[in-house]
Structures are given as structure tokens and as C-alpha cells.
Coordinates of C-alpha atoms in Angstrom, one line a residue:
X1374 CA 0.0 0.0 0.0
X1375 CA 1.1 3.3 -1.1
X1376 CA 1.3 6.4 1.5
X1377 CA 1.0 9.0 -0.6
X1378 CA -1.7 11.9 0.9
X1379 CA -2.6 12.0 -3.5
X1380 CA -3.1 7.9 -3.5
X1381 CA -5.8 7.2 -1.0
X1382 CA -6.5 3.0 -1.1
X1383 CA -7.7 2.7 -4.3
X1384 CA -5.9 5.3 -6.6
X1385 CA -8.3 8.4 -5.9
X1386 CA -7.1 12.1 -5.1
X1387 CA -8.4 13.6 -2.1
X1388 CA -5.6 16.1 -1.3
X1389 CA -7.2 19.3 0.0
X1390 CA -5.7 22.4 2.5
X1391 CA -4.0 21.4 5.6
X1392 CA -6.8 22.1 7.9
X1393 CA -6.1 24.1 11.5
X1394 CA -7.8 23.3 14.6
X1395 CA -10.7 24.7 16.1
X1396 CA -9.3 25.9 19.7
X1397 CA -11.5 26.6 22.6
X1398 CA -10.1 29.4 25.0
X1399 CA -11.4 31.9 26.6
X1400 CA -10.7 34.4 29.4
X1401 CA -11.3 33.7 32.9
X1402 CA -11.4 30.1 34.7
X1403 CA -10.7 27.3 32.4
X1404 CA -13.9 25.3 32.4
X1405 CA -14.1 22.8 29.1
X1406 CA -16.4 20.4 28.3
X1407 CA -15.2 17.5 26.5
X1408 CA -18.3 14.4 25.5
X1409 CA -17.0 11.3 23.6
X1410 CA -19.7 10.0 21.4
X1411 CA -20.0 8.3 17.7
X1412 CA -20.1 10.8 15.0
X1413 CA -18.8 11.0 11.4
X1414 CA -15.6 13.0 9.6
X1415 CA -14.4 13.1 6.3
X1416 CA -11.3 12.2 6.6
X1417 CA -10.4 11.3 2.8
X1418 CA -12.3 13.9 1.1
X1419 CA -15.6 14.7 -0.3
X1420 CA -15.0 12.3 -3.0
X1421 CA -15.4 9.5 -0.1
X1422 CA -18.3 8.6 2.1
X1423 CA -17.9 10.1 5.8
X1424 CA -15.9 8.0 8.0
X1425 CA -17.7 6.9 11.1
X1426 CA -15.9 7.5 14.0
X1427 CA -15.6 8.2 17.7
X1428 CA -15.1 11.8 18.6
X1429 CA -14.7 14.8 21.4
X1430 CA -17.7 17.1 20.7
X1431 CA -18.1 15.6 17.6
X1432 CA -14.6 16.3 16.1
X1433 CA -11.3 14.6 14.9
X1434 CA -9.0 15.2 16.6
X1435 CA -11.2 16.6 19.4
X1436 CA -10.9 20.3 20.2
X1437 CA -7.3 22.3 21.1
X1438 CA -7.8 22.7 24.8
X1439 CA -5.9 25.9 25.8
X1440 CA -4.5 27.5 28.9
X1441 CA -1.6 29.4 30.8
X1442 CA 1.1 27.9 32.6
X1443 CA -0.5 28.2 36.5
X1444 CA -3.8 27.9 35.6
X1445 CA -6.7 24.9 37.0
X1446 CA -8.1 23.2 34.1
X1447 CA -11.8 22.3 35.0
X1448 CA -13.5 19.8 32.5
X1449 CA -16.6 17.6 32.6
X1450 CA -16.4 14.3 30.3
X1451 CA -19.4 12.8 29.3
X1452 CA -19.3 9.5 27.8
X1453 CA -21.7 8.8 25.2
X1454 CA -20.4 5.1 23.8
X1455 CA -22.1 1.8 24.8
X1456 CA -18.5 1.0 26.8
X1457 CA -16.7 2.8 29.4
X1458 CA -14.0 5.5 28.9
X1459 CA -11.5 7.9 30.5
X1460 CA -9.1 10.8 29.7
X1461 CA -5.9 10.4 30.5
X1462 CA -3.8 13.9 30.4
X1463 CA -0.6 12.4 28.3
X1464 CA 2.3 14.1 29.6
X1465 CA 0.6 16.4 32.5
X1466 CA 2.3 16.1 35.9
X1467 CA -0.8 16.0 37.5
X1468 CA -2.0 14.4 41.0
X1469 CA -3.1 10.6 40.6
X1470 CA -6.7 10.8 41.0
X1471 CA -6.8 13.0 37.6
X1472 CA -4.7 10.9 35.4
X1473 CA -7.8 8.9 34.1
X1474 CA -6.3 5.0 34.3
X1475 CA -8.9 2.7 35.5
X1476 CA -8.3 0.6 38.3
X1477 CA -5.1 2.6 39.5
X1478 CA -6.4 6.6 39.6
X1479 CA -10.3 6.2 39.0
X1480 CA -13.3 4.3 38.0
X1481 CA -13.9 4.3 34.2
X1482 CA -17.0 6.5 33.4
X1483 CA -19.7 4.3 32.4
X1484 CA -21.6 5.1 29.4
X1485 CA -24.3 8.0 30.1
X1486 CA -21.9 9.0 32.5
X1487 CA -19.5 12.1 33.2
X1488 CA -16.6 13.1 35.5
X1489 CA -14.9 15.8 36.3
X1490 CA -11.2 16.2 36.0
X1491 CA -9.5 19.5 37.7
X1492 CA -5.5 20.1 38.0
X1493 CA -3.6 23.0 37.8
X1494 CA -1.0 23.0 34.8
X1495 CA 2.2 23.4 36.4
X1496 CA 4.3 23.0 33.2
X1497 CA 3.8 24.9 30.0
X1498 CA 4.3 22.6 27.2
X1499 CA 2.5 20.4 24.0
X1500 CA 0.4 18.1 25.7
X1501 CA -2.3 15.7 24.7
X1502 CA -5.5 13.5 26.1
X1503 CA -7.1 9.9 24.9
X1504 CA -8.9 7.7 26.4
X1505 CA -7.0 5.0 28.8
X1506 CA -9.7 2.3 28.7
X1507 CA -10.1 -0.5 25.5
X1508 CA -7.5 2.3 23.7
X1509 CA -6.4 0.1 21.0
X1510 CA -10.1 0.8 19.7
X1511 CA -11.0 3.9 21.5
X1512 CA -8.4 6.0 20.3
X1513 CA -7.8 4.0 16.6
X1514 CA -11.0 5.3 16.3
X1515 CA -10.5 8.8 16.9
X1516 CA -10.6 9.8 20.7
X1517 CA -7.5 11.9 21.1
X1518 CA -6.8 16.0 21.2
X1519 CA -4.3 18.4 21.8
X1520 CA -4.0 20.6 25.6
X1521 CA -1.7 23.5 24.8
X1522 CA -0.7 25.2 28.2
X1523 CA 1.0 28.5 26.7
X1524 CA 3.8 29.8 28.5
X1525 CA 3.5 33.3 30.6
X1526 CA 6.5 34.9 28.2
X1527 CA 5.9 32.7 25.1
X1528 CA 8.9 33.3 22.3
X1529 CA 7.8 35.9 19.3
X1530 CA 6.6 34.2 16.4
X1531 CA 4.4 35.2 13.2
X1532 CA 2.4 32.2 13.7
X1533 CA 1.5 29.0 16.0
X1534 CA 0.3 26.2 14.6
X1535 CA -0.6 22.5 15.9
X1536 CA -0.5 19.6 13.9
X1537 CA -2.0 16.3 15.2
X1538 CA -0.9 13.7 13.2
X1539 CA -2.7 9.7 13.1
X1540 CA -3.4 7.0 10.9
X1541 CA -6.1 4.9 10.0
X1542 CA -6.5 1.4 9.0
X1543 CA -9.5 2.3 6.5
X1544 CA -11.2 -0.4 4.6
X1545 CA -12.3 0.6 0.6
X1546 CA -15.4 2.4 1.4
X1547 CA -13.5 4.9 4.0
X1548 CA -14.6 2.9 7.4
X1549 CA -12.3 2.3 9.8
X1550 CA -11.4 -1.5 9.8
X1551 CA -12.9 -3.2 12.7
X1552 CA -10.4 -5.5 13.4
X1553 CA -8.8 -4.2 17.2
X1554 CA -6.9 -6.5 18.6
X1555 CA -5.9 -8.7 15.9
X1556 CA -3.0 -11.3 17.1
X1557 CA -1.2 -10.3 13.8
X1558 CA -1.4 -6.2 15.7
X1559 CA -0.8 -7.6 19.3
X1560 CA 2.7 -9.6 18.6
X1561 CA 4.3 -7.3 15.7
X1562 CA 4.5 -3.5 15.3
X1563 CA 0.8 -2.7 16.3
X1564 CA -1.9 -1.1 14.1
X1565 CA -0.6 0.7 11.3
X1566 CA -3.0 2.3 9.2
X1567 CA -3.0 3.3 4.9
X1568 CA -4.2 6.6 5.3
X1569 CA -2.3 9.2 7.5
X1570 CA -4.0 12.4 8.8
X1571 CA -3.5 16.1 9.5
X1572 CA -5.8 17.4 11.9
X1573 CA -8.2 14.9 11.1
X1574 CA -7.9 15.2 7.1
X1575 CA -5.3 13.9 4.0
X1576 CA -3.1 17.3 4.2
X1577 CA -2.1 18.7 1.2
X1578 CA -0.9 22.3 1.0
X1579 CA -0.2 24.1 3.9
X1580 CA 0.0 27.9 3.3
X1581 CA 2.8 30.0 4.5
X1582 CA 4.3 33.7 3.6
X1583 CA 7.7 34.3 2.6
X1584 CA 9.8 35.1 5.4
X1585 CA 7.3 34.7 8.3
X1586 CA 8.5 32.8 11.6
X1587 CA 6.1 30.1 12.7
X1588 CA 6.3 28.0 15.6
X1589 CA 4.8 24.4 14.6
X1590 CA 3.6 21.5 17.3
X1591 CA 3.6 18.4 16.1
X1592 CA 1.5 16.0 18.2
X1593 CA 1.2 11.8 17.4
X1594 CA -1.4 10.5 18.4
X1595 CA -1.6 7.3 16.4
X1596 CA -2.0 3.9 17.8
X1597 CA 1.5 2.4 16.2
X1598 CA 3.0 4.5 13.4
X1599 CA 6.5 6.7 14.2
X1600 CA 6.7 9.5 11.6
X1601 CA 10.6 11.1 10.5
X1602 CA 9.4 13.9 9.0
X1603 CA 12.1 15.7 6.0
X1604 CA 11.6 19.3 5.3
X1605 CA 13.4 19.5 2.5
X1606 CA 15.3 22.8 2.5
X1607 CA 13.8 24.2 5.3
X1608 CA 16.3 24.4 8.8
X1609 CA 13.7 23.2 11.6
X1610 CA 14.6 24.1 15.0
X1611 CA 13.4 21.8 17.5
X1612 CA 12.7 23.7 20.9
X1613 CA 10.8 20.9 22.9
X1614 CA 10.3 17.4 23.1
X1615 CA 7.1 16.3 24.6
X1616 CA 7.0 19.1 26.1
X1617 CA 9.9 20.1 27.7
X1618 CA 11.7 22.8 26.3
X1619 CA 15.5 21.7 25.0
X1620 CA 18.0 24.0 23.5
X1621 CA 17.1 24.9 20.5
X1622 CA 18.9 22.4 17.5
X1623 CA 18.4 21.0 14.4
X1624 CA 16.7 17.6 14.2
X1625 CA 19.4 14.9 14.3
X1626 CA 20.3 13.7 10.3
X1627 CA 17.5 16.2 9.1
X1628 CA 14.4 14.6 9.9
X1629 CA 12.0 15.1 13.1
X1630 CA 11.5 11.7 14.4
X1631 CA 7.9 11.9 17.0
X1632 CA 7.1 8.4 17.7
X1633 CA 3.7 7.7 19.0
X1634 CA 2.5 9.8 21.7
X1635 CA 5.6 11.8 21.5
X1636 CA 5.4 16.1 20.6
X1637 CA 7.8 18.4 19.1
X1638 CA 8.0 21.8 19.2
X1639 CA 9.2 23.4 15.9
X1640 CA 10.3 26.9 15.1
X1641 CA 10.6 26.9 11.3
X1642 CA 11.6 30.3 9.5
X1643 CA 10.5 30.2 6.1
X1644 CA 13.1 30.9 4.3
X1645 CA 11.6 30.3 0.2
X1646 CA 10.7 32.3 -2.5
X1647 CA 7.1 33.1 -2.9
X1648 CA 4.9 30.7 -5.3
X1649 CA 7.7 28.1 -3.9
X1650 CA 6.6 24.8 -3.3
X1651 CA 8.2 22.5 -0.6
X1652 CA 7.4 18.8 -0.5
X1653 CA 8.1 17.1 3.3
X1654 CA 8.2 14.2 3.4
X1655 CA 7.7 11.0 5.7
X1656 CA 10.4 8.3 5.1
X1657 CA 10.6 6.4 8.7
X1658 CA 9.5 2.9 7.2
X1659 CA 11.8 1.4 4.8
X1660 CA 10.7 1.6 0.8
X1661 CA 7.6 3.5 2.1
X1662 CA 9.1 7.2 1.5
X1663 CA 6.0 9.3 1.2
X1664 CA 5.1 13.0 0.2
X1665 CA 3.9 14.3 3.4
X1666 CA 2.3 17.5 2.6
X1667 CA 3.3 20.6 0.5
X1668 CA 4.4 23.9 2.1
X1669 CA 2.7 26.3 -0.3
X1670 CA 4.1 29.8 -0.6
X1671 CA 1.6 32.5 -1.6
X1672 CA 2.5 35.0 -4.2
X1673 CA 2.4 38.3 -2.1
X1674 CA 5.8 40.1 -1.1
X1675 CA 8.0 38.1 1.6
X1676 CA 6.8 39.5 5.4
X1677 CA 10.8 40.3 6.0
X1678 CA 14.5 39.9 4.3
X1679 CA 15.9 38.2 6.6
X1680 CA 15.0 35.7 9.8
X1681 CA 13.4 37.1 12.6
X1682 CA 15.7 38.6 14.9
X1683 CA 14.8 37.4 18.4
X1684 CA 15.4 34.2 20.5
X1685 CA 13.2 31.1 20.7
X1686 CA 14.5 29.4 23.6
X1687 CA 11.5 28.7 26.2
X1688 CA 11.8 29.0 29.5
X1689 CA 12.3 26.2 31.6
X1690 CA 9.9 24.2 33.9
X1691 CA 9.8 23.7 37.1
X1692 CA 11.1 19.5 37.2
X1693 CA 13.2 18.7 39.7
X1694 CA 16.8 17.5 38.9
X1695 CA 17.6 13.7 39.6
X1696 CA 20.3 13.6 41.6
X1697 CA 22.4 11.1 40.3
X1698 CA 24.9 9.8 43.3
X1699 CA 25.1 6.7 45.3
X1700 CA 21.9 7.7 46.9
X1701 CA 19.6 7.4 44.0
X1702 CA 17.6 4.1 43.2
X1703 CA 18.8 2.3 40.2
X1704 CA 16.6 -0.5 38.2
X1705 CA 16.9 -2.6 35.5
X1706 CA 13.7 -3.2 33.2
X1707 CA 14.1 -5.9 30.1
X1708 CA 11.7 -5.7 27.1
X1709 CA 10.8 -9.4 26.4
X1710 CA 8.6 -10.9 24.1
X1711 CA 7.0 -10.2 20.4
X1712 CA 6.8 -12.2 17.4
X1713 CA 10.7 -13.6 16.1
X1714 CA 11.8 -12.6 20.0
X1715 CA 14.7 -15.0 20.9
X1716 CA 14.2 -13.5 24.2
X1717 CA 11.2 -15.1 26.0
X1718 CA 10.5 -15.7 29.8
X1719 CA 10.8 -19.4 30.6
X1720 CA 7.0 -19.8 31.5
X1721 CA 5.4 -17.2 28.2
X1722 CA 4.0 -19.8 26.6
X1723 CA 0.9 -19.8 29.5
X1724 CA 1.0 -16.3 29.1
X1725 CA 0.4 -16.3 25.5
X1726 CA -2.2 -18.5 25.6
X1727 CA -4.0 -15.9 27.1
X1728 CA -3.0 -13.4 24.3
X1729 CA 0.1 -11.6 26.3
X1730 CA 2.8 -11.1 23.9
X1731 CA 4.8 -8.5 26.0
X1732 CA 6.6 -8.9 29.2
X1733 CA 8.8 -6.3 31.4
X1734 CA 11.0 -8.2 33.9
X1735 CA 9.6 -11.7 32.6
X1736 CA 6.1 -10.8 33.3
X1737 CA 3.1 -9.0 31.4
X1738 CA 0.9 -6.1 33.2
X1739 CA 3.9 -5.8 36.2
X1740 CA 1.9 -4.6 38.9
X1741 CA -1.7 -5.0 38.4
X1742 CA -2.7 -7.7 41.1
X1743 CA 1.1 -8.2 41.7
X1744 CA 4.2 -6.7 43.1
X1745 CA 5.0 -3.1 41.0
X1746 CA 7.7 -3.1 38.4
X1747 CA 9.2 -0.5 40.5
X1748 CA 8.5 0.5 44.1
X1749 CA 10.7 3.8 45.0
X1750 CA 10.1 6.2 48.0
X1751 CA 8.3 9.8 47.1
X1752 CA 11.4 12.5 46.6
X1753 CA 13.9 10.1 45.6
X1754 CA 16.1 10.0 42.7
X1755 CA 15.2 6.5 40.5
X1756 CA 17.6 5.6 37.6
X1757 CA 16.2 3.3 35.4
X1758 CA 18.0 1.3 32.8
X1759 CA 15.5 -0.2 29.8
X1760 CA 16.8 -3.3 27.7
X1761 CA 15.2 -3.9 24.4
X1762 CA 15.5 -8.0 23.9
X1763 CA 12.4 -7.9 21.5
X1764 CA 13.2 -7.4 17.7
X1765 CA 10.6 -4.5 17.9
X1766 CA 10.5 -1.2 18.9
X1767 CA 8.6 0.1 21.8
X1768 CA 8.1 4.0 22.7
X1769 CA 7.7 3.7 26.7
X1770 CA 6.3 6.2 28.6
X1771 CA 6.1 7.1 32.3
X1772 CA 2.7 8.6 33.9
X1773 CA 2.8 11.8 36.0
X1774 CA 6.7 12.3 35.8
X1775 CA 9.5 13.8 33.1
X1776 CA 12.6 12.2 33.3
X1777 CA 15.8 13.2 31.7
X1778 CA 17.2 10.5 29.2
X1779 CA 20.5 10.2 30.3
X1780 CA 22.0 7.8 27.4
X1781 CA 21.8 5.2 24.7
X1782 CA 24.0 2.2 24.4
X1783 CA 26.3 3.6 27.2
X1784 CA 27.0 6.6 25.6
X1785 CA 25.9 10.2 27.0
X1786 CA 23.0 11.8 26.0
X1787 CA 25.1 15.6 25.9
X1788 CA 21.5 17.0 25.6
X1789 CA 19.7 15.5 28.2
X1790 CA 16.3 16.2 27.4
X1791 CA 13.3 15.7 29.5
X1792 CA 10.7 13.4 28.0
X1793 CA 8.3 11.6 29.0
X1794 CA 7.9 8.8 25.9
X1795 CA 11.4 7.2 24.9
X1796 CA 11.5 5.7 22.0
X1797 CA 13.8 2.2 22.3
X1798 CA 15.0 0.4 19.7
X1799 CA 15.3 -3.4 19.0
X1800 CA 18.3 -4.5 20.9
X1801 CA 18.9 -1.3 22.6
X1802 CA 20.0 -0.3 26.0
X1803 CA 18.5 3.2 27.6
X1804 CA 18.9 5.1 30.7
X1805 CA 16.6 7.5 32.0
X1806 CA 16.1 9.1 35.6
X1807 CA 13.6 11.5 37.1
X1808 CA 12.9 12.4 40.9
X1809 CA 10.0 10.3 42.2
X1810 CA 8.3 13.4 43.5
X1811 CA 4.4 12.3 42.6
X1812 CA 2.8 9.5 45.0
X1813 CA 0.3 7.0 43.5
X1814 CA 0.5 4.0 41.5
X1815 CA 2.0 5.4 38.0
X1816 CA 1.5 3.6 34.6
X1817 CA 4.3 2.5 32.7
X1818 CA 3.8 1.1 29.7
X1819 CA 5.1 1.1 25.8
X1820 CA 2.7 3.9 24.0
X1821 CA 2.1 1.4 21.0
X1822 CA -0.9 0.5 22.1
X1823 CA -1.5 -3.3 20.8
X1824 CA 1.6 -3.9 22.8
X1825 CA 0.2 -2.3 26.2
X1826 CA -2.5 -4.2 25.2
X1827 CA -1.2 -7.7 24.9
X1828 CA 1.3 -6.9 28.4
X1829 CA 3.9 -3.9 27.7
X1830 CA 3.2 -2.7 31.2
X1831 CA 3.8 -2.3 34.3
X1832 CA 3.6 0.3 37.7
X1833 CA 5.8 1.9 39.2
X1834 CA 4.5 3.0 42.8
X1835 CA 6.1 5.9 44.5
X1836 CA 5.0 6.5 48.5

């Protein structure tokens, strides 16, 4: 299957205008309403049927929550499916009772019912929410949308923009294939679609002026897919990863690499000519290079001569610093399992019997009715060392903390960002530390979601 935004499953075009996301803000307290229910979206143009999905207030992605670093979010979910549901706040450092797993921080909201969620944003960053109950289907069916808490000095920029990026696994006649949970999904790479989104559409051109300074947030919120994103001859400056703000740098071999559930913070300058035409491009996946989307100068008079002179580093957050002497707690945590793994625990066959295809420290779902993965007291400093023994690759992420990645393969990470989703490759070796300063039972789990699904998980308790 071809992945070209022009080539949707059966030849036709359906490129249209890179769509921007409806944002709901407003003055005063932050009060949102977000209700998950079925709805419809065309997703492949109007040359399709409507896709029928599941959606926030009736939109995919749902709506661009906004607020200002210090502020209380206050939201009421209402769930309007025929199976229960959550919101988990992906990223937000918030208190246990608000992160929206069921069984560890609430009980699911059944359907007809609502819950309120209230914490107060205490980083400013690109954040995210999605359900954290059935999510393979849940979210593979649209529940996902971006939080933006803006920052009280934010850097000068022309123009912000938010891309959330997905895939679908669509059938011919634009529905979504039904088919969660498939073994084939559960023991390989997960569900990856044939049709990849922009703000809930195919993208094709995305308007810019010469010479104007934007500030782009890239958001993935798709169930398997990693995106390495090429723009051409365009310099990208990344500012922050999932997000933290980083020094500001070029992305590694020229390509932003976001793997699921991961965010990047982009500040692009765009440097063409006007009527230019710049094709990025996705080319993660081997022999599946696709055209992206266009960035489509108009044909008016560049907005400056020259790059806008003023600094984009953001401020930084308020995480504590692990301290990394003899005092701090150091764990070891071994990715097992998968199709072609030559790294099994000696008892998975029972295991996979039961359709667990995933194990962290030889078992699958560590902590849930068992001891936690990891068990650290509240304020202390917890170096953790992942090993990937699975031939696949697993983005992991850490509820209600950031931790500073530390290195890969035993060399230094000089950059030492704070994330809260590492992405670990097959046979790798990564270390990452944060400061156990949140108490409750804290989901940690690989963010392709089939594998969460089928045991990539585990807790890690801090009292």
C-alpha cells in the first residue's frame, strides 16, 4: 500500500488544504467540556463517504484545549459510547486521582456517565488527552486532542500552529477496519493504518508567507505509526520534546522523528521564495518514502528579508533535577517478548495462551494484582536502565513524571532532554532518571498501544 496523501486506497485524489484546529479558549477560569460519542468526519475527502468515528464534541481530533502555565483546568467528560471510557492527560504532571487510568487513579465512566477532572498546569508545554480504557479501539477510532498550556512569556513568532498527526487502517469504502486487537497487531508493530491524517484530514498544502516565523507543534497520536518527517530545505529548530523545552537544535540527520505519543515543538523560518513549493516528506519505514504534505508559498511580497531577529528558547519548567549519586535508586527493566523474540520468559507460553505477547521483567501487566515493576520512595532519585530483547520497537512512557534520558548504548545523552515517551530500539539499551516526587500507582507502559494491550506494562509506585 502506497502512503502518498494523493493515492488514498484505491488510486483516488483527495488532497485538499492542511486544515487548522478549532481551539477553545477563553478568558477567565478554564472550564471545558469535552463528550465522547460516535459521529462522522471526512477524513479522505468529499470524493469519499464520511468515515464513522468516535469523537470529542463531535470532532477529529477533538478540540485544542488551551490555557496558561498556573492555571486549573476544569472539565466535565461525558461519555456517550455503549463501553466505558477515560481521559488520560498524556504528559501532564498532575495528581493521581486525575490521570484517568482505570483501576489505578479512578473508576472508568460508564456510558451516560461524566466526570470531572480538575488540576492545575504546572508545566507549560504540547500536551495531549485519549482515552486510557479499550484504547487500541477507542483511540484507533479517533478519541484523542491536543492541551496546549502556553507559557507566561511565550517566544515571538508570526504564527503558531498545531499539527495532530494519526493513521487509519481504513477499509475501501473509507470505514475504519474493525479488526482491534488482531494477534497479527498484538505480537508485531501494532496497528498501522493506509491513510495518514493532519488534523483529522489527508493534508495537502499548507499555506505559508515568505519570510514569516512560525512555531509548529507536532503531536502523534496514532496507535502504532512513528513519523521522520524531512523538510526539505527548510532548517527546523526543535525547541521541545514532549513538552519540555530543549536548547534549541536542528533535528538529528535532518528529519523530526515523533514516535507515537511523543510532541515536538518546531520553530521553522520560512526561508523560500514566494509561489515556492516545498514537499516534506515521511520516510521512517523502509521503501515507504511518502510525500507528506506541500508547504505552499503564496504569491504576495516576503513579510521580512531576513530571519526574525529574536530568541526562541523557552523557558524552563519547574522538574526537579535527579540527583544522580550513590543515593539514588537504580533499576533494571528488560523488554521481552513479540513475534521472532529469541528473548522469551521461561514460562510465556501460559501467558500467551491468554494473548500476552509483552513482558517487562519476565512478566506481562507488572503490577496490576502483583508486586510493582518498581517501588521507589516519594522524593527520591530512580535511575532506570531499559533493555530492548524484542526485535521491535517500543516507545515507553512514564505517567505523571519527566525524566531526563540520560543515554543510549552507554553513551551520553550531551543533551539530556526531559521526555516523558522514549523511543527504544530493538536490541537497545536506555537510561533514563527522574525524581520520584508524585505519590500514586504510576503507569508505565510502551505507547504502541496493541503492545500495552497484549502486556507492555507495568507500575511503578512511588509512596
Amino acid at each position: 500500500m502506497s502512503f502518498s496523501r494523493r493515492n488514498f486506497l484505491a488510486g483516488a485524489a483527495a488532497a485538499g488544504a492542511a486544515p487548522l484546529l478549532p481551539r477553545v479558549s477563553h478568558a477567565g477560569p478554564r472550564a471545558f467540556a469535552l463528550t465522547a460519542a460516535p459521529a462522522a468526519a471526512s477524513l479522505v475527502g468529499s470524493d469519499w463517504p464520511e468515515t464513522r468515528v468516535w469523537a470529542y464534541n463531535g470532532a477529529v481530533p477533538g478540540p485544542e484545549l488551551r490555557m496558561q502555565q498556573g492555571e486549573t483546568l476544569r472539565l466535565t467528560a461525558g461519555n456517550r459510547l455503549d463501553q466505558p471510557t477515560t481521559i488520560h492527560w498524556h504528559g501532564v504532571r498532575l495528581p493521581i486521582a486525575m490521570d484517568g487510568v482505570p483501576e489505578l487513579s479512578q473508576d472508568p465512566i460508564p456510558p451516560g456517565g461524566d466526570f470531572t477532572y480538575e488540576f492545575r498546569a504546572v508545566d507549560a508545554g504540547t500536551f495531549w488527552y485519549h482515552p486510557h480504557v479499550n484504547s487500541t479501539e477507542q483511540q484507533g477510532r479517533g478519541l484523542s486532542g491536543a492541551l496546549i498550556v502556553e507559557e507566561t512569556a511565550p517566544i515571538k513568532v508570526d504564527r503558531e500552529v498545531t499539527w495532530v498527526l494519526d493513521d487509519w487502517l481504513l477499509r475501501d469504502t473509507a470505514q475504519i477496519d474493525d479488526r482491534f486487537g488482531h494477534p497479527m497487531q498484538l505480537s508485531h508493530g501494532g496497528r498501522l493504518g493506509n491513510t495518514v491524517t493532519v488534523n483529522g484530514a489527508i493534508p495537502g498544502d499548507f499555506a505559508v508567507r515568505a519570510g514569516e516565523r512560525i512555531r509548529l507543534r507536532l503531536i502523534n497520536v496514532a496507535n502504532a505509526r512513528t513519523f521522520a518527517l524531512d523538510f526539505a530545505g527548510l532548517k527546523p529548530q526543535i525547541v521541545a520534546l514532549d513538552g519540555q523545552p530543549v536548547r534549541p537544535h536542528g533535528p538529528p540527520g535532518g528529519r523530526v522523528v515523533i514516535a507515537a505519543a511523543q510532541r515536538a515543538d518546531l520553530v521553522i523560518d520560512m526561508a523560500g521564495s514566494p509561489g515556492e513549493r516545498v514537499i516534506v516528506t515521511d520516510s521512517y519505514y523502509q521503501r515507504q518514502t511518502y510525500e507528506f504534505l506541500t508547504i505552499a508559498y503564496d504569491g504576495g511580497a516576503p513579510l521580512r528579508d531576513s530571519p526574525l531577529d529574536a530568541p526562541i528558547a523557552l523557558p524552563a519548567n519547574p522538574v526537579p533535577e535527579p540527583a544522580l549519586d550513590d543515593a539514588a535508586q537504580r533499576e533494571r527493566v528488560t523488554l521481552q517478548g513479540g513475534a521472532m523474540s529469541r528473548a522469551m520468559p521461561a514460562d510465556a507460553g501460559r501467558f500467551i495462551e491468554q494473548g500476552q505477547f509483552w513482558f517487562l521483567n519476565g512478566l506481562p501487566d507488572k503490577g496490576r494484582g502483583r508486586e510493582p515493576l518498581i517501588a521507589v520512595k516519594r522524593g527520591r532519585t530512580c535511575v532506570v536502565t531499559l533493555v530492548n530483547e524484542t526485535g521491535w520497537e517500543h516507545p515507553m512512557h512514564l505517567h505523571g513524571h519527566s525524566f531526563r534520558l540520560l543515554s543510549r548504548n552507554g553513551r551520553p545523552n550531551m543533551r539530556g532532554e526531559w521526555l516523558d515517551t522514549v523511543l527504544v530500539s530493538p536490541q537497545e539499551t536506555v537510561e533514563i532518571a527522574f525524581v520520584a516526587d508524585n505519590p500514586g500507582d504510576w503507569l508505565f507502559h510502551c505507547h504502541i498501544l496493541e503492545h500495552m494491550a497484549a502486556g507492555m506494562s507495568g507500575i511503578v509506585r512511588v509512596a
